[in-house]
mmCIF file of C-alpha atoms in Angstrom:
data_model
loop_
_atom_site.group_PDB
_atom_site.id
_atom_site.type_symbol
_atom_site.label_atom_id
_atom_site.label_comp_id
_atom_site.label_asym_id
_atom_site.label_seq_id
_atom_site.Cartn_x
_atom_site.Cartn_y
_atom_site.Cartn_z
ATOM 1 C CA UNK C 1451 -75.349 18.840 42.118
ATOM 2 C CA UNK C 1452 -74.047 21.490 44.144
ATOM 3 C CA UNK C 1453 -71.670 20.806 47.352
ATOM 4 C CA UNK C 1454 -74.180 22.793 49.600
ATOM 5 C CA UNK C 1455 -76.833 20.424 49.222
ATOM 6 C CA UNK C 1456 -73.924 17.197 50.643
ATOM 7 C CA UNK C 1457 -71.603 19.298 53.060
ATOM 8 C CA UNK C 1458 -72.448 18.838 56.722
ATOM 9 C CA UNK C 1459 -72.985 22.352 58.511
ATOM 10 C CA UNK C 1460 -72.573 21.322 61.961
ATOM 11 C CA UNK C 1461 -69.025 20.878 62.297
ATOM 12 C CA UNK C 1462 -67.123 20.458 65.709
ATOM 13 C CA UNK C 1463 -63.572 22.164 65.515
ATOM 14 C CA UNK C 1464 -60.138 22.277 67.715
ATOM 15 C CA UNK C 1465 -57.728 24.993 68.068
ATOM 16 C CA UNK C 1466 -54.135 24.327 67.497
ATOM 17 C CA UNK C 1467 -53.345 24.917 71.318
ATOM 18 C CA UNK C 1468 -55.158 21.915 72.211
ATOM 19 C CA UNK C 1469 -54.395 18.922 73.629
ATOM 20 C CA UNK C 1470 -53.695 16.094 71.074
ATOM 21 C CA UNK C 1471 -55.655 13.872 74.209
ATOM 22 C CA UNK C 1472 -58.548 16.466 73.725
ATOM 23 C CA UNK C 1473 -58.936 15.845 70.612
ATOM 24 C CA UNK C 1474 -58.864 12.132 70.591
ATOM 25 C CA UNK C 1475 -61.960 12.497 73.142
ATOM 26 C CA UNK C 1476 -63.390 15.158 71.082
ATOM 27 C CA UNK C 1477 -63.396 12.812 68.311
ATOM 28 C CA UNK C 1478 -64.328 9.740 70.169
ATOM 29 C CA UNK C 1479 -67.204 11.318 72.128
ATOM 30 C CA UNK C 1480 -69.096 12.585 68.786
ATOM 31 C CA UNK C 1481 -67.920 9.407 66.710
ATOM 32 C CA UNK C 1482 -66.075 11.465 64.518
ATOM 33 C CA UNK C 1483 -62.980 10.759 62.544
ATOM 34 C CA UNK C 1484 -61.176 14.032 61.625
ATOM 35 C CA UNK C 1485 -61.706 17.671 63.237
ATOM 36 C CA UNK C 1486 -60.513 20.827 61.637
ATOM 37 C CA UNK C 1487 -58.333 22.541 62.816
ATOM 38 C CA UNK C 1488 -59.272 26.947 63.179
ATOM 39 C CA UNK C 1489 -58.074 29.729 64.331
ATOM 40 C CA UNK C 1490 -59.484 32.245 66.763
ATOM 41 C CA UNK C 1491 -61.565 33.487 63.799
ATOM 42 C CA UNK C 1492 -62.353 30.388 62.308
ATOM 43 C CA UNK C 1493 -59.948 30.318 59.872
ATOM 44 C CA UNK C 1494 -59.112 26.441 58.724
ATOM 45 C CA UNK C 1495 -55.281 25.815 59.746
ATOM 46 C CA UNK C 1496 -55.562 21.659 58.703
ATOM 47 C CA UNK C 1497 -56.853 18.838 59.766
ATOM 48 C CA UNK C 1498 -56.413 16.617 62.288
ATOM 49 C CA UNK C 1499 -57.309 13.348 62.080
ATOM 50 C CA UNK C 1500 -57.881 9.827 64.660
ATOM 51 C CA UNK C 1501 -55.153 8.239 62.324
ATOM 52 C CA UNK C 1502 -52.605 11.601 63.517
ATOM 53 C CA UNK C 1503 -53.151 10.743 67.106
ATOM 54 C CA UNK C 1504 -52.848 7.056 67.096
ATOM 55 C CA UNK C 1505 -49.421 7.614 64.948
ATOM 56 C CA UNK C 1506 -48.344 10.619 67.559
ATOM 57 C CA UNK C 1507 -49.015 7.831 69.992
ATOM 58 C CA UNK C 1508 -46.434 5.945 71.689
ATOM 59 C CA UNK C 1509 -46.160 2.467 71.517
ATOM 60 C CA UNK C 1510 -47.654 0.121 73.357
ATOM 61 C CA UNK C 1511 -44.030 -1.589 73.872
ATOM 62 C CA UNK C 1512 -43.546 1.616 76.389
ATOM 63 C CA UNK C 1513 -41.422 1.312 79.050
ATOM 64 C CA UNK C 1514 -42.666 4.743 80.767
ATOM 65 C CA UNK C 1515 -44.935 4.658 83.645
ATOM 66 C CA UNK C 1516 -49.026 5.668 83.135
ATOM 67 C CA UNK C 1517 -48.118 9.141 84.661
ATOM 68 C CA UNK C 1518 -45.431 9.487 82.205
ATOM 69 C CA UNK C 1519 -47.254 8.760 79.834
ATOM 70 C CA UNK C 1520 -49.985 10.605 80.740
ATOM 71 C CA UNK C 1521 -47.785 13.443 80.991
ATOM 72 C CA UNK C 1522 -46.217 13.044 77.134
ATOM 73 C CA UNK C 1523 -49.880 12.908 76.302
ATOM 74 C CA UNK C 1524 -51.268 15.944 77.409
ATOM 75 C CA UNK C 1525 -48.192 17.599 76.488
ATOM 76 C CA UNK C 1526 -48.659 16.793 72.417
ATOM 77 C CA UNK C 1527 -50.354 19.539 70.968
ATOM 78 C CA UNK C 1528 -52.529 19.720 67.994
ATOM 79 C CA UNK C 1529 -50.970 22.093 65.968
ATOM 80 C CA UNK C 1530 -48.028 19.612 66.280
ATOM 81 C CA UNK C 1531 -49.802 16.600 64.932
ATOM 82 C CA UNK C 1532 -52.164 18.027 62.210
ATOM 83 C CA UNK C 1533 -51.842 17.723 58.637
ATOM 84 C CA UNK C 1534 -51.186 21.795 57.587
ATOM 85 C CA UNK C 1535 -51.421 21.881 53.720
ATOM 86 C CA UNK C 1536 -55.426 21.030 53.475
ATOM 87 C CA UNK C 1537 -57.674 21.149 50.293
ATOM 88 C CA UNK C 1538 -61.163 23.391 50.731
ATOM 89 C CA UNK C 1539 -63.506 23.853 48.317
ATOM 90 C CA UNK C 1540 -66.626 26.731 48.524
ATOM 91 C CA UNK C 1541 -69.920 25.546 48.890
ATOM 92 C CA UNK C 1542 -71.646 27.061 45.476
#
C-alpha cells in the first residue's frame, strides 16, 4: 500500500509570522488538529499543533486584564511555538 493512496492532499498551512491566535482559529474553524508550518515557497518548517497553543497559553489563574491578554496573544508567534525538527516522508 502506497502512502499516496492514504495522505490527504488538501492541506491548510500557516506561515511562521503568524499569529499563534490565528492559528488556533485556523485550526478550530476547519476542525483540524495540527497545521504545517511553510515557508514562502512551501517549504515545511514544523508543525504546529492545538496542544502547542493551549501549552503557549497562559493560565487561566491570570491576573492580567482581557486586553492584556489579548495583547500577549496576538503577540505569540508561530514560528515561536511550533515543533521545528519534523519527520516527512514522500508519497511513492
Amino acid at each position: 500500500m502506497l502512502v499516496v493512496n492514504w495522505m490527504s492532499t488538501d492541506i491548510v498551512t500557516i506561515t511562521p509570522e503568524r499569529s499563534m491566535m490565528k492559528a488556533s482559529k485556523l485550526m478550530k474553524d476547519k476542525s483540524i488538529s495540527r497545521l504545517p508550518v511553510v515557508d514562502e515557497n512551501g517549504k515545511i518548517l514544523g508543525i504546529v499543533s492545538d496542544r502547542d497553543v493551549k501549552d503557549a497559553s497562559p493560565s487561566k489563574a491570570t491576573t492580567l486584564d482581557v486586553h492584556e491578554l489579548y495583547y500577549l496573544l496576538s503577540e505569540i508567534k508561530v514560528g515561536d511555538i511550533m515543533t521545528k525538527k519534523v519527520v516527512t516522508i514522500r508519497d511513492t
